[in-house]
Amino acid sequence: QRKEVNRMNAALFKYYMVKNCETMSTLAAALGKCKATVSNCVNGNNNSKFTRADIQTLKERWKLTPEQVDKVFLQTDAEPEN
């Protein structure tokens, strides 16, 4: 039985960061986390992940649609989208 693994699309996350003039510092402050924790979440280090509350905050902060949120935070190891 194959298990689908949800992982974040770090490249797309960084695209929205730049588009919204964010830095790791401004993101960390908005999420109430330290920069190292945010970086670990973005890069998937130490099994770090953003919480649902973090994702909701970023959705509102960056004015993301539900589809955009899914593409950034809920990417699966299934076939890549073209």
PDB file of N, CA and C in Angstrom:
ATOM      1  N   GLN A   1       0.847  -1.184   0.000  1.00  0.00           N
ATOM      2  CA  GLN A   1       0.000   0.000   0.000  1.00  0.00           C
ATOM      3  C   GLN A   1       0.889   1.244   0.000  1.00  0.00           C
ATOM      4  N   ARG A   2       0.713   2.076  -1.008  1.00  0.00           N
ATOM      5  CA  ARG A   2       1.520   3.281  -1.158  1.00  0.00           C
ATOM      6  C   ARG A   2       0.888   4.435  -0.396  1.00  0.00           C
ATOM      7  N   LYS A   3       1.691   5.082   0.400  1.00  0.00           N
ATOM      8  CA  LYS A   3       1.211   6.226   1.173  1.00  0.00           C
ATOM      9  C   LYS A   3       1.639   7.512   0.473  1.00  0.00           C
ATOM     10  N   GLU A   4       0.676   8.416   0.245  1.00  0.00           N
ATOM     11  CA  GLU A   4       1.017   9.713  -0.324  1.00  0.00           C
ATOM     12  C   GLU A   4       1.574  10.603   0.776  1.00  0.00           C
ATOM     13  N   VAL A   5       2.656  11.263   0.460  1.00  0.00           N
ATOM     14  CA  VAL A   5       3.309  12.128   1.434  1.00  0.00           C
ATOM     15  C   VAL A   5       3.066  13.580   1.041  1.00  0.00           C
ATOM     16  N   ASN A   6       2.470  14.336   1.953  1.00  0.00           N
ATOM     17  CA  ASN A   6       2.293  15.769   1.702  1.00  0.00           C
ATOM     18  C   ASN A   6       3.597  16.481   2.005  1.00  0.00           C
ATOM     19  N   ARG A   7       3.993  17.335   1.096  1.00  0.00           N
ATOM     20  CA  ARG A   7       5.181  18.144   1.313  1.00  0.00           C
ATOM     21  C   ARG A   7       4.917  19.528   0.740  1.00  0.00           C
ATOM     22  N   MET A   8       5.669  20.463   1.245  1.00  0.00           N
ATOM     23  CA  MET A   8       5.476  21.830   0.813  1.00  0.00           C
ATOM     24  C   MET A   8       6.235  22.096  -0.479  1.00  0.00           C
ATOM     25  N   ASN A   9       5.693  22.961  -1.315  1.00  0.00           N
ATOM     26  CA  ASN A   9       6.373  23.403  -2.523  1.00  0.00           C
ATOM     27  C   ASN A   9       7.201  24.634  -2.144  1.00  0.00           C
ATOM     28  N   ALA A  10       8.465  24.407  -1.791  1.00  0.00           N
ATOM     29  CA  ALA A  10       9.317  25.487  -1.283  1.00  0.00           C
ATOM     30  C   ALA A  10       9.554  26.571  -2.335  1.00  0.00           C
ATOM     31  N   ALA A  11       9.703  26.176  -3.588  1.00  0.00           N
ATOM     32  CA  ALA A  11       9.955  27.161  -4.649  1.00  0.00           C
ATOM     33  C   ALA A  11       8.759  28.097  -4.798  1.00  0.00           C
ATOM     34  N   LEU A  12       7.548  27.536  -4.772  1.00  0.00           N
ATOM     35  CA  LEU A  12       6.347  28.356  -4.900  1.00  0.00           C
ATOM     36  C   LEU A  12       6.166  29.230  -3.660  1.00  0.00           C
ATOM     37  N   PHE A  13       6.481  28.694  -2.478  1.00  0.00           N
ATOM     38  CA  PHE A  13       6.421  29.471  -1.243  1.00  0.00           C
ATOM     39  C   PHE A  13       7.336  30.683  -1.357  1.00  0.00           C
ATOM     40  N   LYS A  14       8.570  30.459  -1.815  1.00  0.00           N
ATOM     41  CA  LYS A  14       9.542  31.550  -1.938  1.00  0.00           C
ATOM     42  C   LYS A  14       9.094  32.565  -2.984  1.00  0.00           C
ATOM     43  N   TYR A  15       8.424  32.096  -4.042  1.00  0.00           N
ATOM     44  CA  TYR A  15       7.870  33.006  -5.048  1.00  0.00           C
ATOM     45  C   TYR A  15       6.870  33.969  -4.384  1.00  0.00           C
ATOM     46  N   TYR A  16       5.950  33.417  -3.582  1.00  0.00           N
ATOM     47  CA  TYR A  16       4.964  34.273  -2.913  1.00  0.00           C
ATOM     48  C   TYR A  16       5.629  35.177  -1.872  1.00  0.00           C
ATOM     49  N   MET A  17       6.698  34.695  -1.244  1.00  0.00           N
ATOM     50  CA  MET A  17       7.444  35.538  -0.310  1.00  0.00           C
ATOM     51  C   MET A  17       7.958  36.785  -1.022  1.00  0.00           C
ATOM     52  N   VAL A  18       8.625  36.576  -2.156  1.00  0.00           N
ATOM     53  CA  VAL A  18       9.206  37.685  -2.913  1.00  0.00           C
ATOM     54  C   VAL A  18       8.114  38.593  -3.455  1.00  0.00           C
ATOM     55  N   LYS A  19       7.057  37.979  -3.995  1.00  0.00           N
ATOM     56  CA  LYS A  19       5.953  38.750  -4.569  1.00  0.00           C
ATOM     57  C   LYS A  19       5.334  39.678  -3.524  1.00  0.00           C
ATOM     58  N   ASN A  20       5.341  39.237  -2.266  1.00  0.00           N
ATOM     59  CA  ASN A  20       4.740  40.013  -1.190  1.00  0.00           C
ATOM     60  C   ASN A  20       5.770  40.774  -0.351  1.00  0.00           C
ATOM     61  N   CYS A  21       6.988  40.917  -0.902  1.00  0.00           N
ATOM     62  CA  CYS A  21       8.060  41.685  -0.239  1.00  0.00           C
ATOM     63  C   CYS A  21       8.339  41.189   1.177  1.00  0.00           C
ATOM     64  N   GLU A  22       8.277  39.882   1.372  1.00  0.00           N
ATOM     65  CA  GLU A  22       8.543  39.287   2.682  1.00  0.00           C
ATOM     66  C   GLU A  22      10.009  38.879   2.787  1.00  0.00           C
ATOM     67  N   THR A  23      10.505  38.879   4.004  1.00  0.00           N
ATOM     68  CA  THR A  23      11.809  38.306   4.319  1.00  0.00           C
ATOM     69  C   THR A  23      11.571  37.250   5.397  1.00  0.00           C
ATOM     70  N   MET A  24      12.575  36.461   5.688  1.00  0.00           N
ATOM     71  CA  MET A  24      12.435  35.488   6.777  1.00  0.00           C
ATOM     72  C   MET A  24      12.126  36.220   8.083  1.00  0.00           C
ATOM     73  N   SER A  25      12.696  37.407   8.240  1.00  0.00           N
ATOM     74  CA  SER A  25      12.453  38.183   9.469  1.00  0.00           C
ATOM     75  C   SER A  25      11.007  38.641   9.573  1.00  0.00           C
ATOM     76  N   THR A  26      10.441  39.182   8.475  1.00  0.00           N
ATOM     77  CA  THR A  26       9.054  39.657   8.540  1.00  0.00           C
ATOM     78  C   THR A  26       8.091  38.484   8.689  1.00  0.00           C
ATOM     79  N   LEU A  27       8.422  37.376   8.029  1.00  0.00           N
ATOM     80  CA  LEU A  27       7.579  36.179   8.169  1.00  0.00           C
ATOM     81  C   LEU A  27       7.612  35.657   9.598  1.00  0.00           C
ATOM     82  N   ALA A  28       8.811  35.559  10.149  1.00  0.00           N
ATOM     83  CA  ALA A  28       8.953  35.050  11.512  1.00  0.00           C
ATOM     84  C   ALA A  28       8.158  35.907  12.490  1.00  0.00           C
ATOM     85  N   ALA A  29       8.246  37.219  12.323  1.00  0.00           N
ATOM     86  CA  ALA A  29       7.510  38.122  13.212  1.00  0.00           C
ATOM     87  C   ALA A  29       6.004  37.926  13.054  1.00  0.00           C
ATOM     88  N   ALA A  30       5.537  37.794  11.817  1.00  0.00           N
ATOM     89  CA  ALA A  30       4.101  37.628  11.572  1.00  0.00           C
ATOM     90  C   ALA A  30       3.572  36.316  12.148  1.00  0.00           C
ATOM     91  N   LEU A  31       4.420  35.289  12.145  1.00  0.00           N
ATOM     92  CA  LEU A  31       3.992  33.970  12.624  1.00  0.00           C
ATOM     93  C   LEU A  31       4.342  33.732  14.088  1.00  0.00           C
ATOM     94  N   GLY A  32       5.072  34.659  14.696  1.00  0.00           N
ATOM     95  CA  GLY A  32       5.467  34.485  16.089  1.00  0.00           C
ATOM     96  C   GLY A  32       6.472  33.363  16.276  1.00  0.00           C
ATOM     97  N   LYS A  33       7.346  33.199  15.284  1.00  0.00           N
ATOM     98  CA  LYS A  33       8.365  32.148  15.340  1.00  0.00           C
ATOM     99  C   LYS A  33       9.730  32.786  15.120  1.00  0.00           C
ATOM    100  N   CYS A  34      10.772  32.040  15.431  1.00  0.00           N
ATOM    101  CA  CYS A  34      12.108  32.548  15.123  1.00  0.00           C
ATOM    102  C   CYS A  34      12.437  32.235  13.668  1.00  0.00           C
ATOM    103  N   LYS A  35      13.391  32.980  13.100  1.00  0.00           N
ATOM    104  CA  LYS A  35      13.748  32.810  11.689  1.00  0.00           C
ATOM    105  C   LYS A  35      14.193  31.386  11.383  1.00  0.00           C
ATOM    106  N   ALA A  36      14.933  30.765  12.296  1.00  0.00           N
ATOM    107  CA  ALA A  36      15.419  29.404  12.059  1.00  0.00           C
ATOM    108  C   ALA A  36      14.258  28.424  11.924  1.00  0.00           C
ATOM    109  N   THR A  37      13.222  28.602  12.732  1.00  0.00           N
ATOM    110  CA  THR A  37      12.051  27.725  12.657  1.00  0.00           C
ATOM    111  C   THR A  37      11.327  27.898  11.335  1.00  0.00           C
ATOM    112  N   VAL A  38      11.152  29.137  10.895  1.00  0.00           N
ATOM    113  CA  VAL A  38      10.498  29.402   9.610  1.00  0.00           C
ATOM    114  C   VAL A  38      11.317  28.782   8.482  1.00  0.00           C
ATOM    115  N   SER A  39      12.629  28.967   8.533  1.00  0.00           N
ATOM    116  CA  SER A  39      13.511  28.401   7.509  1.00  0.00           C
ATOM    117  C   SER A  39      13.404  26.881   7.490  1.00  0.00           C
ATOM    118  N   ASN A  40      13.376  26.260   8.663  1.00  0.00           N
ATOM    119  CA  ASN A  40      13.233  24.803   8.736  1.00  0.00           C
ATOM    120  C   ASN A  40      11.907  24.353   8.139  1.00  0.00           C
ATOM    121  N   CYS A  41      10.842  25.101   8.386  1.00  0.00           N
ATOM    122  CA  CYS A  41       9.534  24.756   7.825  1.00  0.00           C
ATOM    123  C   CYS A  41       9.555  24.852   6.301  1.00  0.00           C
ATOM    124  N   VAL A  42      10.161  25.907   5.781  1.00  0.00           N
ATOM    125  CA  VAL A  42      10.218  26.103   4.330  1.00  0.00           C
ATOM    126  C   VAL A  42      11.043  24.999   3.675  1.00  0.00           C
ATOM    127  N   ASN A  43      12.149  24.657   4.287  1.00  0.00           N
ATOM    128  CA  ASN A  43      13.073  23.700   3.682  1.00  0.00           C
ATOM    129  C   ASN A  43      12.837  22.259   4.105  1.00  0.00           C
ATOM    130  N   GLY A  44      11.858  22.046   4.980  1.00  0.00           N
ATOM    131  CA  GLY A  44      11.533  20.685   5.408  1.00  0.00           C
ATOM    132  C   GLY A  44      12.576  20.055   6.307  1.00  0.00           C
ATOM    133  N   ASN A  45      13.367  20.864   6.977  1.00  0.00           N
ATOM    134  CA  ASN A  45      14.394  20.338   7.880  1.00  0.00           C
ATOM    135  C   ASN A  45      13.778  19.915   9.211  1.00  0.00           C
ATOM    136  N   ASN A  46      14.345  18.899   9.815  1.00  0.00           N
ATOM    137  CA  ASN A  46      13.927  18.423  11.144  1.00  0.00           C
ATOM    138  C   ASN A  46      12.433  18.107  11.211  1.00  0.00           C
ATOM    139  N   ASN A  47      11.855  17.674  10.092  1.00  0.00           N
ATOM    140  CA  ASN A  47      10.417  17.378  10.027  1.00  0.00           C
ATOM    141  C   ASN A  47       9.568  18.573  10.441  1.00  0.00           C
ATOM    142  N   SER A  48      10.093  19.776  10.294  1.00  0.00           N
ATOM    143  CA  SER A  48       9.350  20.990  10.651  1.00  0.00           C
ATOM    144  C   SER A  48       8.294  21.274   9.593  1.00  0.00           C
ATOM    145  N   LYS A  49       7.118  21.644  10.059  1.00  0.00           N
ATOM    146  CA  LYS A  49       6.021  21.980   9.150  1.00  0.00           C
ATOM    147  C   LYS A  49       5.266  23.170   9.709  1.00  0.00           C
ATOM    148  N   PHE A  50       4.648  23.926   8.790  1.00  0.00           N
ATOM    149  CA  PHE A  50       3.794  25.015   9.227  1.00  0.00           C
ATOM    150  C   PHE A  50       2.503  24.433   9.798  1.00  0.00           C
ATOM    151  N   THR A  51       1.988  25.072  10.848  1.00  0.00           N
ATOM    152  CA  THR A  51       0.721  24.644  11.432  1.00  0.00           C
ATOM    153  C   THR A  51      -0.433  25.177  10.582  1.00  0.00           C
ATOM    154  N   ARG A  52      -1.620  24.675  10.853  1.00  0.00           N
ATOM    155  CA  ARG A  52      -2.801  25.193  10.154  1.00  0.00           C
ATOM    156  C   ARG A  52      -2.984  26.685  10.413  1.00  0.00           C
ATOM    157  N   ALA A  53      -2.704  27.092  11.635  1.00  0.00           N
ATOM    158  CA  ALA A  53      -2.816  28.520  11.976  1.00  0.00           C
ATOM    159  C   ALA A  53      -1.803  29.338  11.184  1.00  0.00           C
ATOM    160  N   ASP A  54      -0.579  28.823  11.019  1.00  0.00           N
ATOM    161  CA  ASP A  54       0.436  29.510  10.214  1.00  0.00           C
ATOM    162  C   ASP A  54      -0.045  29.662   8.774  1.00  0.00           C
ATOM    163  N   ILE A  55      -0.573  28.586   8.225  1.00  0.00           N
ATOM    164  CA  ILE A  55      -1.046  28.590   6.838  1.00  0.00           C
ATOM    165  C   ILE A  55      -2.194  29.582   6.680  1.00  0.00           C
ATOM    166  N   GLN A  56      -3.097  29.623   7.642  1.00  0.00           N
ATOM    167  CA  GLN A  56      -4.214  30.579   7.594  1.00  0.00           C
ATOM    168  C   GLN A  56      -3.694  32.015   7.634  1.00  0.00           C
ATOM    169  N   THR A  57      -2.712  32.264   8.487  1.00  0.00           N
ATOM    170  CA  THR A  57      -2.116  33.598   8.578  1.00  0.00           C
ATOM    171  C   THR A  57      -1.501  34.000   7.243  1.00  0.00           C
ATOM    172  N   LEU A  58      -0.756  33.082   6.625  1.00  0.00           N
ATOM    173  CA  LEU A  58      -0.118  33.388   5.341  1.00  0.00           C
ATOM    174  C   LEU A  58      -1.142  33.538   4.233  1.00  0.00           C
ATOM    175  N   LYS A  59      -2.190  32.737   4.289  1.00  0.00           N
ATOM    176  CA  LYS A  59      -3.266  32.846   3.284  1.00  0.00           C
ATOM    177  C   LYS A  59      -3.856  34.258   3.306  1.00  0.00           C
ATOM    178  N   GLU A  60      -4.147  34.749   4.496  1.00  0.00           N
ATOM    179  CA  GLU A  60      -4.728  36.085   4.626  1.00  0.00           C
ATOM    180  C   GLU A  60      -3.702  37.171   4.314  1.00  0.00           C
ATOM    181  N   ARG A  61      -2.496  37.000   4.799  1.00  0.00           N
ATOM    182  CA  ARG A  61      -1.437  37.995   4.608  1.00  0.00           C
ATOM    183  C   ARG A  61      -1.088  38.167   3.133  1.00  0.00           C
ATOM    184  N   TRP A  62      -1.044  37.045   2.409  1.00  0.00           N
ATOM    185  CA  TRP A  62      -0.652  37.066   1.001  1.00  0.00           C
ATOM    186  C   TRP A  62      -1.858  37.040   0.059  1.00  0.00           C
ATOM    187  N   LYS A  63      -3.060  37.039   0.629  1.00  0.00           N
ATOM    188  CA  LYS A  63      -4.299  37.009  -0.166  1.00  0.00           C
ATOM    189  C   LYS A  63      -4.314  35.848  -1.166  1.00  0.00           C
ATOM    190  N   LEU A  64      -4.034  34.653  -0.639  1.00  0.00           N
ATOM    191  CA  LEU A  64      -3.998  33.453  -1.479  1.00  0.00           C
ATOM    192  C   LEU A  64      -5.381  32.840  -1.625  1.00  0.00           C
ATOM    193  N   THR A  65      -5.643  32.272  -2.777  1.00  0.00           N
ATOM    194  CA  THR A  65      -6.881  31.524  -2.989  1.00  0.00           C
ATOM    195  C   THR A  65      -6.713  30.132  -2.374  1.00  0.00           C
ATOM    196  N   PRO A  66      -7.810  29.411  -2.128  1.00  0.00           N
ATOM    197  CA  PRO A  66      -7.678  28.043  -1.622  1.00  0.00           C
ATOM    198  C   PRO A  66      -6.823  27.167  -2.545  1.00  0.00           C
ATOM    199  N   GLU A  67      -6.936  27.383  -3.855  1.00  0.00           N
ATOM    200  CA  GLU A  67      -6.144  26.590  -4.805  1.00  0.00           C
ATOM    201  C   GLU A  67      -4.658  26.893  -4.647  1.00  0.00           C
ATOM    202  N   GLN A  68      -4.327  28.161  -4.452  1.00  0.00           N
ATOM    203  CA  GLN A  68      -2.924  28.534  -4.262  1.00  0.00           C
ATOM    204  C   GLN A  68      -2.378  27.937  -2.967  1.00  0.00           C
ATOM    205  N   VAL A  69      -3.183  27.963  -1.914  1.00  0.00           N
ATOM    206  CA  VAL A  69      -2.767  27.372  -0.638  1.00  0.00           C
ATOM    207  C   VAL A  69      -2.471  25.883  -0.837  1.00  0.00           C
ATOM    208  N   ASP A  70      -3.363  25.188  -1.549  1.00  0.00           N
ATOM    209  CA  ASP A  70      -3.150  23.761  -1.805  1.00  0.00           C
ATOM    210  C   ASP A  70      -1.855  23.524  -2.563  1.00  0.00           C
ATOM    211  N   LYS A  71      -1.595  24.341  -3.577  1.00  0.00           N
ATOM    212  CA  LYS A  71      -0.388  24.149  -4.388  1.00  0.00           C
ATOM    213  C   LYS A  71       0.885  24.398  -3.591  1.00  0.00           C
ATOM    214  N   VAL A  72       0.836  25.336  -2.655  1.00  0.00           N
ATOM    215  CA  VAL A  72       2.021  25.642  -1.854  1.00  0.00           C
ATOM    216  C   VAL A  72       2.205  24.620  -0.728  1.00  0.00           C
ATOM    217  N   PHE A  73       1.139  24.366   0.032  1.00  0.00           N
ATOM    218  CA  PHE A  73       1.293  23.619   1.281  1.00  0.00           C
ATOM    219  C   PHE A  73       0.873  22.154   1.219  1.00  0.00           C
ATOM    220  N   LEU A  74       0.104  21.768   0.235  1.00  0.00           N
ATOM    221  CA  LEU A  74      -0.442  20.399   0.213  1.00  0.00           C
ATOM    222  C   LEU A  74      -0.039  19.615  -1.020  1.00  0.00           C
ATOM    223  N   GLN A  75       1.127  19.921  -1.550  1.00  0.00           N
ATOM    224  CA  GLN A  75       1.623  19.191  -2.702  1.00  0.00           C
ATOM    225  C   GLN A  75       1.881  17.744  -2.287  1.00  0.00           C
ATOM    226  N   THR A  76       1.468  16.796  -3.132  1.00  0.00           N
ATOM    227  CA  THR A  76       1.708  15.385  -2.833  1.00  0.00           C
ATOM    228  C   THR A  76       2.803  14.853  -3.738  1.00  0.00           C
ATOM    229  N   ASP A  77       3.264  13.660  -3.451  1.00  0.00           N
ATOM    230  CA  ASP A  77       4.294  13.026  -4.258  1.00  0.00           C
ATOM    231  C   ASP A  77       3.709  12.348  -5.489  1.00  0.00           C
ATOM    232  N   ALA A  78       2.495  12.706  -5.847  1.00  0.00           N
ATOM    233  CA  ALA A  78       1.875  12.171  -7.054  1.00  0.00           C
ATOM    234  C   ALA A  78       2.529  12.817  -8.277  1.00  0.00           C
ATOM    235  N   GLU A  79       1.967  12.568  -9.450  1.00  0.00           N
ATOM    236  CA  GLU A  79       2.527  13.123 -10.683  1.00  0.00           C
ATOM    237  C   GLU A  79       2.618  14.648 -10.594  1.00  0.00           C
ATOM    238  N   PRO A  80       3.742  15.236 -11.031  1.00  0.00           N
ATOM    239  CA  PRO A  80       3.851  16.696 -10.998  1.00  0.00           C
ATOM    240  C   PRO A  80       2.903  17.352 -11.984  1.00  0.00           C
ATOM    241  N   GLU A  81       2.424  18.552 -11.615  1.00  0.00           N
ATOM    242  CA  GLU A  81       1.532  19.300 -12.495  1.00  0.00           C
ATOM    243  C   GLU A  81       2.322  19.994 -13.578  1.00  0.00           C
ATOM    244  N   ASN A  82       1.726  20.105 -14.749  1.00  0.00           N
ATOM    245  CA  ASN A  82       2.365  20.840 -15.838  1.00  0.00           C
ATOM    246  C   ASN A  82       1.776  22.217 -15.947  1.00  0.00           C
TER     247      ASN A  82
END
